[in-house]
Structures are given as structure tokens and as C-alpha cells.
Coordinates of C-alpha atoms (C1' of nucleotides) in Angstrom, one line a residue:
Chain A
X1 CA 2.7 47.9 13.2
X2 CA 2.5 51.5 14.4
X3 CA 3.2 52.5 18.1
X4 CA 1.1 55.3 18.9
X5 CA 2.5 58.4 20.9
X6 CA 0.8 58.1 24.6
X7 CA 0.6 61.5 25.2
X8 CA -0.4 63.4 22.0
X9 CA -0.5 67.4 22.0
X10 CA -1.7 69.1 19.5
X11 CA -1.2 73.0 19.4
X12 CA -3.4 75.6 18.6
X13 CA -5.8 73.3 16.7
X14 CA -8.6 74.0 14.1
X15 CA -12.2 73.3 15.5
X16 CA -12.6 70.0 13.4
X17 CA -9.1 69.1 14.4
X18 CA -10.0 69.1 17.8
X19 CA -13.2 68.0 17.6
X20 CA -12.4 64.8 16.0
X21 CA -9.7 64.0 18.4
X22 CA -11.5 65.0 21.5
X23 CA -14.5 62.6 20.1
X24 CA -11.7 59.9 19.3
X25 CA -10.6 60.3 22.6
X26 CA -13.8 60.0 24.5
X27 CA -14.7 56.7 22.9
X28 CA -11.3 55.7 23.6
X29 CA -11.7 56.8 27.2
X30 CA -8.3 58.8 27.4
X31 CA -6.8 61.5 29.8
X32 CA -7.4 64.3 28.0
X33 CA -6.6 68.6 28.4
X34 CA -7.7 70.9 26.9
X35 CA -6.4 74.8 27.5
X36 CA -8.1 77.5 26.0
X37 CA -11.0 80.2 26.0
X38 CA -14.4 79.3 27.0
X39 CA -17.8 79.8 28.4
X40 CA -19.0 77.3 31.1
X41 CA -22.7 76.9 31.8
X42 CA -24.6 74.5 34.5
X43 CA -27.8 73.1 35.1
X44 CA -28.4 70.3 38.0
X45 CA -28.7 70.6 41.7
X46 CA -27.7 74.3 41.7
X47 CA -27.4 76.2 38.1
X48 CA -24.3 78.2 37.3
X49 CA -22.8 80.9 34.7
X50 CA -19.4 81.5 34.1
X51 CA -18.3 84.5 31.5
X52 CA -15.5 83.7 28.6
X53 CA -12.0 83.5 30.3
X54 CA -8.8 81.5 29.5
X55 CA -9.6 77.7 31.6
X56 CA -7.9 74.3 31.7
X57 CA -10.4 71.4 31.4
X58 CA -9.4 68.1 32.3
X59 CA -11.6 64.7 31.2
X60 CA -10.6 61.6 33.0
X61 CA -11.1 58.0 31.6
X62 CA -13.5 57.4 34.4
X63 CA -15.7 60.2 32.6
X64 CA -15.6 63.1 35.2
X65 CA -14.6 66.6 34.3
X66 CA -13.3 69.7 36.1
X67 CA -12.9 73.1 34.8
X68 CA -9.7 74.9 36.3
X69 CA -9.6 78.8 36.7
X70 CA -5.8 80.3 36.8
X71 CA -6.5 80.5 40.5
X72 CA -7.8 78.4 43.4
X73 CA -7.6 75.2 44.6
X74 CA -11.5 74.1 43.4
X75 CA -12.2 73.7 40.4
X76 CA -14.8 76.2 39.1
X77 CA -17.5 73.6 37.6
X78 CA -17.2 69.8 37.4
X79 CA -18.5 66.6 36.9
X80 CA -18.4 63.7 38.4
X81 CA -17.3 60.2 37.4
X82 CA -19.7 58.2 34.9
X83 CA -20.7 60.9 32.8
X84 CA -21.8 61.2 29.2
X85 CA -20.0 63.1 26.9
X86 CA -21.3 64.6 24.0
X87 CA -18.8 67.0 21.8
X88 CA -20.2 69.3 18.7
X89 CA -20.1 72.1 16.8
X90 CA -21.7 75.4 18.4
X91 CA -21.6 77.7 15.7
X92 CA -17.9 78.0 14.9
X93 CA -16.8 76.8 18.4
X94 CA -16.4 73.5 20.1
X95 CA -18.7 72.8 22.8
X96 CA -18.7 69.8 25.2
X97 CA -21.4 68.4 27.1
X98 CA -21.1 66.6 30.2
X99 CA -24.2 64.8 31.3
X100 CA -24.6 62.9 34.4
X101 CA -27.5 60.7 34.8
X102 CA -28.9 61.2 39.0
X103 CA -29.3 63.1 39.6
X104 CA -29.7 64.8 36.2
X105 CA -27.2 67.2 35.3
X106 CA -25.6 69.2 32.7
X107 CA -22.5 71.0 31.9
X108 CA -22.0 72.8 29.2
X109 CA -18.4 74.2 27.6
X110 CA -18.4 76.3 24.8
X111 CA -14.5 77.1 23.2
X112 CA -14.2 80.4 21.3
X113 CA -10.4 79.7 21.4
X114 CA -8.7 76.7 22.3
X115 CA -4.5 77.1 22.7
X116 CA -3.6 73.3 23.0
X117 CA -5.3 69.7 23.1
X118 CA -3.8 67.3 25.0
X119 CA -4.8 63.3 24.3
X120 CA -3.1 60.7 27.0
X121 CA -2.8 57.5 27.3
X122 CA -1.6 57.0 31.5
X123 CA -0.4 54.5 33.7
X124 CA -1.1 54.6 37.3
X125 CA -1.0 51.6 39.4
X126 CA 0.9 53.5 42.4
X127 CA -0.6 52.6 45.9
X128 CA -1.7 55.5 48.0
X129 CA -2.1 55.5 51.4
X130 CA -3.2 57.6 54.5
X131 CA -1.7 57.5 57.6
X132 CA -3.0 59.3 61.2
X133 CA -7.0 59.2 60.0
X134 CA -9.6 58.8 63.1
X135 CA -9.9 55.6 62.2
X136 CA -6.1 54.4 62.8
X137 CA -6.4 56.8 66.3
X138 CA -9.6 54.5 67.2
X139 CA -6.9 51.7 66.4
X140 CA -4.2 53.0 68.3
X141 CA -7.0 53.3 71.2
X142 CA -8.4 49.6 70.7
X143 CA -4.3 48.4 71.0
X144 CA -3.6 50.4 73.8
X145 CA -6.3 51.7 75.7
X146 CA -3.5 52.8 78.5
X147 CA -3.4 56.1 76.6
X148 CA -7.0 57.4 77.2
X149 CA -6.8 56.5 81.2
X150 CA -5.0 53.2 83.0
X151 CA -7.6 50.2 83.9
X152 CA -9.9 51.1 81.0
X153 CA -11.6 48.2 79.3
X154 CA -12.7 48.3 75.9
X155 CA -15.8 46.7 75.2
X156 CA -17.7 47.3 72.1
X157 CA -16.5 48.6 69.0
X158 CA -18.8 51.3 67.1
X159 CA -21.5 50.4 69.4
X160 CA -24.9 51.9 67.7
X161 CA -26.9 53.7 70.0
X162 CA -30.1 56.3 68.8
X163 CA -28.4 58.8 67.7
X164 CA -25.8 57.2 65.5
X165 CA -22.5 55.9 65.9
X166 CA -20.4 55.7 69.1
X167 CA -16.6 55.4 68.2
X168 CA -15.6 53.8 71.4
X169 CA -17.6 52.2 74.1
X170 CA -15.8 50.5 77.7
X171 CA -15.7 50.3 81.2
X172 CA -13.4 52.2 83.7
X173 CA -11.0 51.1 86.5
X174 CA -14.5 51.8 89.3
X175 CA -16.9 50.3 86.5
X176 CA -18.5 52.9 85.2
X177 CA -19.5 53.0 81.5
X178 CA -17.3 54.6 79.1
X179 CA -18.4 56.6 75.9
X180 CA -15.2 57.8 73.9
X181 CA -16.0 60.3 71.3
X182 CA -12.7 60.6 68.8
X183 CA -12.1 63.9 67.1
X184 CA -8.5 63.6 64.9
X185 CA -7.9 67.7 65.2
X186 CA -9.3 70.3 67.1
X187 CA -12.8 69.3 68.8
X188 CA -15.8 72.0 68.8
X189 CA -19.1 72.5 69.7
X190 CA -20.4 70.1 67.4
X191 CA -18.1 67.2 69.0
X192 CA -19.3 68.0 72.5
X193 CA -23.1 68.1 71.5
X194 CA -22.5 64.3 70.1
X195 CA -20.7 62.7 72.4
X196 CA -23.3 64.3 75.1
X197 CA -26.4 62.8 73.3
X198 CA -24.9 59.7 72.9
X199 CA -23.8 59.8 77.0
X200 CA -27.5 60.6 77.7
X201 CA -29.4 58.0 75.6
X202 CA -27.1 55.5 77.4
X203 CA -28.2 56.7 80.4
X204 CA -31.8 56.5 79.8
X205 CA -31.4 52.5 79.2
X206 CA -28.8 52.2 82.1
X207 CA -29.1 52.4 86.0
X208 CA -25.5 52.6 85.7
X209 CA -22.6 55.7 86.0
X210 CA -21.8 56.4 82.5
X211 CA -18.8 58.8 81.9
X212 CA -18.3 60.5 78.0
X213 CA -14.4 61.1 77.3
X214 CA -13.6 63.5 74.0
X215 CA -10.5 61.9 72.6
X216 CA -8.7 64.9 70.4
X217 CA -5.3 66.7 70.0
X218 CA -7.1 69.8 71.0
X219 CA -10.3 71.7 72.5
X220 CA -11.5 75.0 70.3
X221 CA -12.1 78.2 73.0
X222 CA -14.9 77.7 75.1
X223 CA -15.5 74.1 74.5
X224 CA -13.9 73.3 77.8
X225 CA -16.9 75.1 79.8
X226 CA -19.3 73.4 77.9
X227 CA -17.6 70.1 78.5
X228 CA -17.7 71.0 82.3
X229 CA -20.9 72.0 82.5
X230 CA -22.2 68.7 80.8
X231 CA -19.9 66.8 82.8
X232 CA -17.9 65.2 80.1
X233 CA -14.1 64.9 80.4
X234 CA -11.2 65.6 77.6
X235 CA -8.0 63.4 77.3
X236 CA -5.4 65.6 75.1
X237 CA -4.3 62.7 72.1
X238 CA -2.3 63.3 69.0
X239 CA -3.1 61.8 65.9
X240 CA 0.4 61.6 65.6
X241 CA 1.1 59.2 68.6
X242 CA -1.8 57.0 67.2
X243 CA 0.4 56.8 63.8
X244 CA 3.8 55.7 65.7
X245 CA 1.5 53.4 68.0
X246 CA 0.1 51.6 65.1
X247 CA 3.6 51.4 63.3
X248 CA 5.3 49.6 66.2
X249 CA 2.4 47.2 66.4
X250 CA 2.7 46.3 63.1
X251 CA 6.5 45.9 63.6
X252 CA 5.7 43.5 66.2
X253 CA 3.4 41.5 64.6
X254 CA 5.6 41.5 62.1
X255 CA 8.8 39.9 64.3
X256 CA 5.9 37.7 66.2
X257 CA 5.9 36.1 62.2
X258 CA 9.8 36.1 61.6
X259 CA 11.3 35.1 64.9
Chain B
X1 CA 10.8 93.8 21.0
X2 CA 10.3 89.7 21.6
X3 CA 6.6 88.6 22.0
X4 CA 6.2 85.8 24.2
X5 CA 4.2 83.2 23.4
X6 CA 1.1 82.9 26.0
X7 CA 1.1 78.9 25.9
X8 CA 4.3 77.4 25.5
X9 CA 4.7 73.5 25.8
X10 CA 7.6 71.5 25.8
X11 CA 7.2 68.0 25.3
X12 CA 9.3 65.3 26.5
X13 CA 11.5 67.8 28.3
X14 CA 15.5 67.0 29.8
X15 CA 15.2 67.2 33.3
X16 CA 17.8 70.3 32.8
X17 CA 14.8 71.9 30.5
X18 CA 12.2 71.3 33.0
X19 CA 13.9 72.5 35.8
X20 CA 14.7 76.0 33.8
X21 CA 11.2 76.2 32.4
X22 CA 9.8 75.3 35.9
X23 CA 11.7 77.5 37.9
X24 CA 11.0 80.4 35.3
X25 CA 7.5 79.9 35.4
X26 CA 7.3 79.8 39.1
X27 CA 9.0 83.0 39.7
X28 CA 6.4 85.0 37.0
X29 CA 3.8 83.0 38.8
X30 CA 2.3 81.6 35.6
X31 CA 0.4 78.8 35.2
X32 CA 2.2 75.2 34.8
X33 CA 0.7 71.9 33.7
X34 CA 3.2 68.8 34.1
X35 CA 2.4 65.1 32.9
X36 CA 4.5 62.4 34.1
X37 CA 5.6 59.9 36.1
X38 CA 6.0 60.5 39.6
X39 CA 6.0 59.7 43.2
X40 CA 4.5 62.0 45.8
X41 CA 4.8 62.2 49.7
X42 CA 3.1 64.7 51.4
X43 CA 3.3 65.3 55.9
X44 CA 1.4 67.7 57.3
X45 CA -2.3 67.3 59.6
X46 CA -2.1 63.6 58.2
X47 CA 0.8 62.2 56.1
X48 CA 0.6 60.3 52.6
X49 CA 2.7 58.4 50.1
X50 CA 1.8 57.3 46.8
X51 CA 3.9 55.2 44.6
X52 CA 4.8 55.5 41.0
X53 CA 2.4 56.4 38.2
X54 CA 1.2 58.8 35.7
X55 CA -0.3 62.0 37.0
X56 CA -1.5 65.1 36.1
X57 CA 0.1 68.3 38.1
X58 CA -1.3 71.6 37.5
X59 CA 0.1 74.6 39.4
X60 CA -1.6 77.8 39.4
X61 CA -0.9 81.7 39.6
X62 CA -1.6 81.6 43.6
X63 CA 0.7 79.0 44.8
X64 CA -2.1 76.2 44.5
X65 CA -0.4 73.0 42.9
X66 CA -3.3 69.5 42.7
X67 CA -1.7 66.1 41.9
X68 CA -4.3 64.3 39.9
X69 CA -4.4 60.4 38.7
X70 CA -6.1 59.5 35.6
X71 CA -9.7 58.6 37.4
X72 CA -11.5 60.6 39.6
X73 CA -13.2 63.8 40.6
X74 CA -10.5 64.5 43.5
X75 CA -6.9 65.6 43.3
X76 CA -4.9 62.6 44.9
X77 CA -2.7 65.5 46.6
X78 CA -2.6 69.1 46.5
X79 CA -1.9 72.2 48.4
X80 CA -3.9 75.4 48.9
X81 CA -3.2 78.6 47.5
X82 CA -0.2 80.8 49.0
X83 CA 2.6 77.9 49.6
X84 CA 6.1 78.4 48.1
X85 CA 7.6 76.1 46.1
X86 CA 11.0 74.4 45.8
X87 CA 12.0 73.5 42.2
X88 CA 15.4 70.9 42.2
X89 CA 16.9 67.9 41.1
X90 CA 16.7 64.9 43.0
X91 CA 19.5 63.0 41.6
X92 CA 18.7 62.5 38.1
X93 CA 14.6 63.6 38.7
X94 CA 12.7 66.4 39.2
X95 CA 11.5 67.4 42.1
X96 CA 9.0 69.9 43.4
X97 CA 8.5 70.8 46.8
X98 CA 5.4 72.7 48.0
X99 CA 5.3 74.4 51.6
X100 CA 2.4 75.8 53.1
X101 CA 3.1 77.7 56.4
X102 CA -0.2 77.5 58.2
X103 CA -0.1 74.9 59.2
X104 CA 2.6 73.8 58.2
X105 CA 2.4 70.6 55.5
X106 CA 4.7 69.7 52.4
X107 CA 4.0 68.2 49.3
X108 CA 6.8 66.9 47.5
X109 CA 7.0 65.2 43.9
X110 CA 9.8 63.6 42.4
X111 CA 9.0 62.7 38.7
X112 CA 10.8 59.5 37.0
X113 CA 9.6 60.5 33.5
X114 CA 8.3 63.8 32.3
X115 CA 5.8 63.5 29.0
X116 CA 5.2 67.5 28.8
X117 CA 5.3 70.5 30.4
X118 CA 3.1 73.4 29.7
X119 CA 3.7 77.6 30.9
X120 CA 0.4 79.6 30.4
X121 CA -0.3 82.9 30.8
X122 CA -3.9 82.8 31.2
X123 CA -6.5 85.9 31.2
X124 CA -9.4 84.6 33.3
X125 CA -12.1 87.4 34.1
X126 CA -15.1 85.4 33.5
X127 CA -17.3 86.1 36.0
X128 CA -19.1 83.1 38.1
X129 CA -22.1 83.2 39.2
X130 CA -24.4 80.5 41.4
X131 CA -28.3 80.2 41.4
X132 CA -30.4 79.1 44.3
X133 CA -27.9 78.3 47.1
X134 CA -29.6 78.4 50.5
X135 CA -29.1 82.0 50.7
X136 CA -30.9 82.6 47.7
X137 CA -33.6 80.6 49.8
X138 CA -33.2 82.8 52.4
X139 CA -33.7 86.4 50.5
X140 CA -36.5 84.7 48.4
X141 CA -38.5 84.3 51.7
X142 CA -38.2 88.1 53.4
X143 CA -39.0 89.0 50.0
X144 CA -42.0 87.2 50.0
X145 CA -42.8 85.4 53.5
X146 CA -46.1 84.2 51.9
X147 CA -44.5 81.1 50.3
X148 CA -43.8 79.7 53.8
X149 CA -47.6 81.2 55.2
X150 CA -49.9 84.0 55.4
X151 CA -49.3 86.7 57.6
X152 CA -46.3 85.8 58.4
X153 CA -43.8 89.2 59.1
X154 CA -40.1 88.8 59.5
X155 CA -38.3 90.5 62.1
X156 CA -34.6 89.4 62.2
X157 CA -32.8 88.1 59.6
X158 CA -29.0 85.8 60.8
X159 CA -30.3 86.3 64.9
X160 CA -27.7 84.6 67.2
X161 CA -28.9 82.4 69.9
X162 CA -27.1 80.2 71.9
X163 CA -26.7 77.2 70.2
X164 CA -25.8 79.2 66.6
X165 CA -27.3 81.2 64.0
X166 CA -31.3 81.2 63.1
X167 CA -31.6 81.2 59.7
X168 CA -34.7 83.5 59.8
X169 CA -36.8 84.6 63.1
X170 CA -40.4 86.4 62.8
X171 CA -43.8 86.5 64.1
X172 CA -46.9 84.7 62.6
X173 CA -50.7 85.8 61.9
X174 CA -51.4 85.1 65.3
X175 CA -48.8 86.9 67.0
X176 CA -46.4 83.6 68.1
X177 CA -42.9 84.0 67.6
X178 CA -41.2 81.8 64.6
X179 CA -38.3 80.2 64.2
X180 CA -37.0 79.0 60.6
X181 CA -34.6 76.6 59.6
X182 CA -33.9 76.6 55.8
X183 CA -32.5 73.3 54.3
X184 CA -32.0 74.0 50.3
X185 CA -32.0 70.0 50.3
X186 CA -34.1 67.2 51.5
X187 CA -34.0 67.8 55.3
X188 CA -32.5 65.3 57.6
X189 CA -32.5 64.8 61.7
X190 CA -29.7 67.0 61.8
X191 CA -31.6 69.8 60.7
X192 CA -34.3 69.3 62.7
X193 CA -32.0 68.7 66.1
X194 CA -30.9 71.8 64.8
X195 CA -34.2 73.6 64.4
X196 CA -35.6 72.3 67.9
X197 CA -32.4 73.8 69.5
X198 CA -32.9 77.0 68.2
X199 CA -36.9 76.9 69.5
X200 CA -36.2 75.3 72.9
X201 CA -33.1 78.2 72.9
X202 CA -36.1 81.3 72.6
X203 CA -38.5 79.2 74.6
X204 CA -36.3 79.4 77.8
X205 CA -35.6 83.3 77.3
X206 CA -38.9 84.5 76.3
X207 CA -42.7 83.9 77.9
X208 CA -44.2 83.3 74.4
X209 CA -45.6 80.8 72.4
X210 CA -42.4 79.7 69.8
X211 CA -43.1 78.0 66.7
X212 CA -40.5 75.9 64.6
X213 CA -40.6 75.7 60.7
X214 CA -38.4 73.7 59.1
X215 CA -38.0 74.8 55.3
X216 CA -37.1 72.5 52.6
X217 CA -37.5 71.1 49.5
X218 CA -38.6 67.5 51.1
X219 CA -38.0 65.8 54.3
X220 CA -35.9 62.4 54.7
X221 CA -37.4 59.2 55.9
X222 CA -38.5 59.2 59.0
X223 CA -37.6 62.5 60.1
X224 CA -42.0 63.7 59.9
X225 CA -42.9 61.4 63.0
X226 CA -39.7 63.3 64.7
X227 CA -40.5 67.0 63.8
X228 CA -44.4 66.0 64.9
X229 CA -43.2 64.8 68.5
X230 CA -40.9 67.8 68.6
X231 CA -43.9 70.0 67.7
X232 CA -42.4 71.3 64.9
X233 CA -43.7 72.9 61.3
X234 CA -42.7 72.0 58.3
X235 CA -43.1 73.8 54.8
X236 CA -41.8 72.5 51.5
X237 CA -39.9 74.4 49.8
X238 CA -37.9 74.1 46.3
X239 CA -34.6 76.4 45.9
X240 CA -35.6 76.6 42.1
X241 CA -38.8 78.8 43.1
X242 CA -36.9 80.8 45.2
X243 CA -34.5 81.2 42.2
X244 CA -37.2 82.4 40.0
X245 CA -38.9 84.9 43.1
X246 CA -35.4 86.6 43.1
X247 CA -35.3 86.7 39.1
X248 CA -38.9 88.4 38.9
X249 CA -37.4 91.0 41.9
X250 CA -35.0 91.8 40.2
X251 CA -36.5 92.1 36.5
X252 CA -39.2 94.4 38.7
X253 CA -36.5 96.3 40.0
X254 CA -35.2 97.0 37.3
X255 CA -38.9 98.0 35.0
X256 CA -39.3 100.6 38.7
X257 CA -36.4 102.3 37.0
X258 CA -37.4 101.7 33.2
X259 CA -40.4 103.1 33.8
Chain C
dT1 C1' -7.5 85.9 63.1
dG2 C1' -10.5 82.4 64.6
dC3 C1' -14.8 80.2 64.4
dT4 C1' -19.3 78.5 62.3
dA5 C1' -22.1 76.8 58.7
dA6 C1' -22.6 75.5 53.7
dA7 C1' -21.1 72.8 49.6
dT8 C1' -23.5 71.2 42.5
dC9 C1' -19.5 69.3 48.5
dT10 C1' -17.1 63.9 47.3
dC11 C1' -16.4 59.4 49.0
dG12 C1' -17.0 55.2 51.3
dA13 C1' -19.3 52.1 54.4
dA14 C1' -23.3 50.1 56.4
dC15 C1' -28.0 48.8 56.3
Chain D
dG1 C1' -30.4 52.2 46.7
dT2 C1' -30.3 55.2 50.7
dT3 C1' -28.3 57.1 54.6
dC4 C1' -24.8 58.7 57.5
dG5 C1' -20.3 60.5 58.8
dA6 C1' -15.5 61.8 57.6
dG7 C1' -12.5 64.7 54.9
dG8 C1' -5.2 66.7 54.8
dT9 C1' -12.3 68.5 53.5
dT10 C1' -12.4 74.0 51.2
dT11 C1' -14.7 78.2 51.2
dA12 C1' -17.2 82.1 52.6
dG13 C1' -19.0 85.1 56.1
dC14 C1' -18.6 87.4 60.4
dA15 C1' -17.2 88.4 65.4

DNA sequence: TGCTAAATCTCGAAC
DNA sequence: GTTCGAGGTTTAGCA
């Protein structure tokens, strides 16, 4: 029986060296890196040219690809998940192609140099999660709707309405409608203009007061005036709070269950 | 004299290796790669965890560090460039802390298992260079307005209005002011909202008639019968022939000087 | 420094 | 499959 290494690196390798393993590796759907000199070409939505320069590419088993520069966090040129790899000769360097199919495009690597070859063979089954999103703050909202203003009854739940979505949709303590608009960090222009279209195509299908509240932690300059002016209301709320509202509903539910 | 090697890996390091090699590396601000197992908990404008599993961590010459899992075209955790990192042991482990000051977030990583660790000193000047982004779209059009119609003159180029930034203003054949809204993508309601802003913007500030044309390679479904009742233009577009009205500039350019 | 708009954005959910 | 909105979006450009 032989146990193969899981993580396989292979140093300063000859072209056919690496080009067998990297083609091994592709078939086999392995992590692999590869650190060395190279030319970086792409044709697709956009088109791009990168000059030779020392890169670290990294191939996931899923098939996607990104091309690292020393700096930066994004990564210079990429690919996607589900794409087609094709690894040959150019000449006397190793070039990779990276072909997605829609929409159609290429990337091309070219290697005049490669300084080490990585082929892995990796676990993850670790659970990630997010806590604070706009969604857990439309929760937190939904649990306790105390926190926007007392008396407010929540009625609908991303109520659609002509121009898209509204996050949340109630009635106040005198009756009047209730369009919430939740922004998890600092609410713009942008925030202001939506909430106010959604308020006024409610308003064109109601004979009724309907009031637009912008839920966020914060207002950028000059959104305040524009909020006044449109006669739309802010109510400060961290995402923060949301997260520690959440968790202590959960912990109730939780001893609802045990005791 | 001692020549350094420019990529030096070390595979299945101690933890006492690691956190030499690692701390070394940070200080001369190379270039790291570490694959391993590992945990990671990051708090910040939201707050993550993610359990144990093999990962990929690259950190790079700015202070960047991404955390990436073995599928997938995004980093499960990362940090911009700039933050300072905190090399130690975490009992037995290693662990890497990453602060970024504005605002302030942390990622930390404690790894269970290291496979290998990698210092590069890489030499990237490659340069990088994009085709037909929307502001090649733009400069292909005040090169030649005739792709969008004849007759057409433009007069301001970025104008701010109220609601934001035209992408190109001008007057047509018949003397009517003109409004242009460049999409280098199939054009949605968004852009249009956007467009009729922009129109209804000049319209209240100026006693002339104002035209609206929307500029792009196609328009979405449904978003015709809205441009029509908003009494707007649209022209098609594609960024590639823009691309190539640039390229034939530019080789013109160039033969005014050849010849 | 802060804000606005674009991105080969990516990703996921809903229709 | 398409569309729409969110993202720890990031990044570039400009007041």
C-alpha cells in the first residue's frame, strides 16, 4: 500500500516535471500553487495584459483560479469556479489555460520561471458563520420592534412593492403606515432615494399617512437634509445591538426547550 | 558574502520554526504562504468564526494577509493592505493576529497543524493593463460622437448635477441639449432611474429642450417600454468597438508622428 | 480625508 | 436561467 504525501512541493521544477504534475493534479482536482515568473493574458467580458513579474497562482478543486501580485488584496486576474483547464507546452514554458464556459472566457498563464509547485490534498469541513449582517438586524427588528419606536406593529415581511423590495413594512402607535428601510453601516444618498420611492409608490395605492423610517448606525453628511426635506425620519441602530438581541433570543428559546 | 535564497520553503515546520521564519519574514515584509490547519475569528464591522480545516494563508509585502478554503473564488477572511501583524504562540499553536486601524477589525488565526510555510522575495513589475472599461466607453465617444448620432458635439465631459455625475453632456444636430448615460453592460432600471434624474435635473434649471440617451451594449427586459414612457434615447453600444476606436486613435497618433 | 460610482465585481435568493 | 440586491464588498477618482 502506499500513503501518498497530501501536500506535495516540489522545488524549482523542470517544465515537464511540472507539467505532468500540474495535469495530474487537475484531473485529480487538487489544491494546487504554483510560485513563479509569468505572463498573464485575458480575454472575456473585459480583455487584460499583464507584463512578466514574479506571481503566486492558486487552482482550487472547485476549478477557479486567481493570480496573486506581491501586493494587494485582489487578485490581479481570476477565474471563477467550474472552469476548464488546459496545461501545455508554450515553447519552453508552461502555460495554463483557464476557460470558463458563459460567459465565454479565457485566461491565459505563461511560466518563463517557476520557483516551486505545490500539489494538496485539503480538508475543510469547518463551519463559518456571519454574525451582525442586515439580515440578523431585520431579525433583531422583527423580535423587538420596541427598538425602532414603542407601539410599532410589524406587519409584512419584505413586502414587494414597484420598485423592489421593502425590508420592513408596519403600522405605528396613531396607525399610520410604516416603510422601514435597513442600512447595516452608514446610510447615503442612495439609501434615502429607495426608501423614498418605495414610501411614494405606497402612497399612490393608499389614502392613508404612510411614514418611511431609515434604520442605520449612521447618516453620511448631508443626508439628514435630504431626509428632512423628503419627510422621512432616521432611528440611529447598531448592527451590534441587533447581534446581542438575536443572541439572547436564541438563549431563550434555548431555556424555553431545557426548563 | 551569504546569498539568500529568494523562495525558501519549509515543510512540515515545528511550531518554534514557524514562528522564527514568520516573524522574520514579517519584519523584511516578504511575502509568506502558509498551509494548514487552522481556526480563524475575525471582529470588526461584522464578526466571524470558522472552525477547523485546511486553508490556504497568503500574506503579502503590504500588510494584506487572505484566508482561503480549498473551493472558491473568495477569500473566506482577509484583511486589507496596511494592518500589523502579531506573530505568537497560542499554547502549543501558532497564531497570527492581523490589526487594521481604520476601522478598527482583527483577524486572528491559530493553526493546529502546519503542512508548509513558504518566504518569497518576489520581483513583480509587470505592468497591468485593462481594455474597454466604461471609461474607455466614454473617451471612444468624444473621440468620435458619431457612433451614438450625427451631429452630435460634446460639451462637458464628468458635469455635476444634482443628483451625481453625467457621464457625458452635449448638444445634438438640432441644437437640444443631451444627456448620456453610458452602461458598458446590458442596461438595467437602475440606469435608466439614473439617466432620467440626470434629464429631469437640467430640465428644471434650464428652458431647453433636454434629451436622454442611454448608451449600452443592450437593454434588460423590460426596461424599453420604461425609457419610452420616460422619453428617453437609447443607442447600443458595445465596449469592444469602443476598444478598437481607441486602438485605431492611438495607432493614428502615433503614424501623425511617424510620418 | 471623505464620498461617489464602477467592478472581468462575486454570491445567493427569488421568480 | 435571469434578475436583483448585499457585501466585513474593494478600488479608483475627485472634492
Amino acid at each position: 500500500m502506499v500513503i501518498e504525501n497530501l501536500v506535495k512541493v516540489i522545488s524549482n521544477p523542470n517544465v515537464n516535471e511540472a507539467l505532468e504534475a500540474l495535469r495530474d493534479a487537475i484531473s485529480r482536482r487538487r489544491v494546487v500553487l504554483l510560485v513563479g515568473a509569468c505572463i498573464v493574458s485575458y480575454k472575456g467580458r473585459a480583455s487584460s495584459e499583464l507584463g512578466l513579474g514574479d506571481r503566486i497562482v492558486l487552482i482550487k478543486e472547485d476549478g477557479s483560479i486567481l493570480v496573486h501580485r506581491p501586493r494587494g488584496y485582489e487578485p490581479v486576474n481570476w477565474q471563477p469556479p467550474k472552469c476548464l483547464f488546459n496545461v501545455h507546452l508554450d515553447g519552453d514554458n508552461l502555460a495554463i489555460r483557464a476557460i470558463r464556459q458563459k460567459p465565454r472566457e479565457t485566461l491565459q498563464i505563461r511560466f518563463k520561471k517557476i520557483y516551486f509547485l505545490s500539489v494538496m490534498t485539503l480538508e475543510d469541513a469547518g463551519e463559518f458563520s456571519l454574525y451582525a449582517t442586515e439580515e440578523d438586524m431585520k431579525k433583531a427588528i422583527l423580535l423587538r420592534p420596541s427598538i425602532i419606536e414603542e407601539g410599532l406593529r410589524l406587519v409584512k415581511y419584505e413586502k414587494k412593492v414597484e420598485p423592489g423590495f421593502i425590508d420592513l413594512y408596519g403600522v405605528d402607535e396613531e396607525g399610520r403606515l410604516v416603510v422601514i428601510e435597513i442600512k447595516r453601516r452608514t446610510a447615503g444618498r442612495d439609501a434615502v432615494l429607495q426608501l423614498a420611492r418605495y414610501v411614494e409608490s405606497i402612497r399612490t395605492n393608499v389614502k392613508r399617512d404612510v411614514r418611511g423610517i431609515l434604520v442605520a448606525p449612521k447618516l453620511a453628511r448631508g443626508v439628514q437634509r435630504m431626509l428632512v426635506s423628503l419627510g422621512l425620519d432616521f432611528k440611529e441602530l447598531n448592527p451590534k445591538t441587533c447581534a446581542k438581541i438575536l443572541k439572547r433570543y436564541k438563549t431563550k428559546k434555548l431555556s424555553e426547550f431545557t426548563f
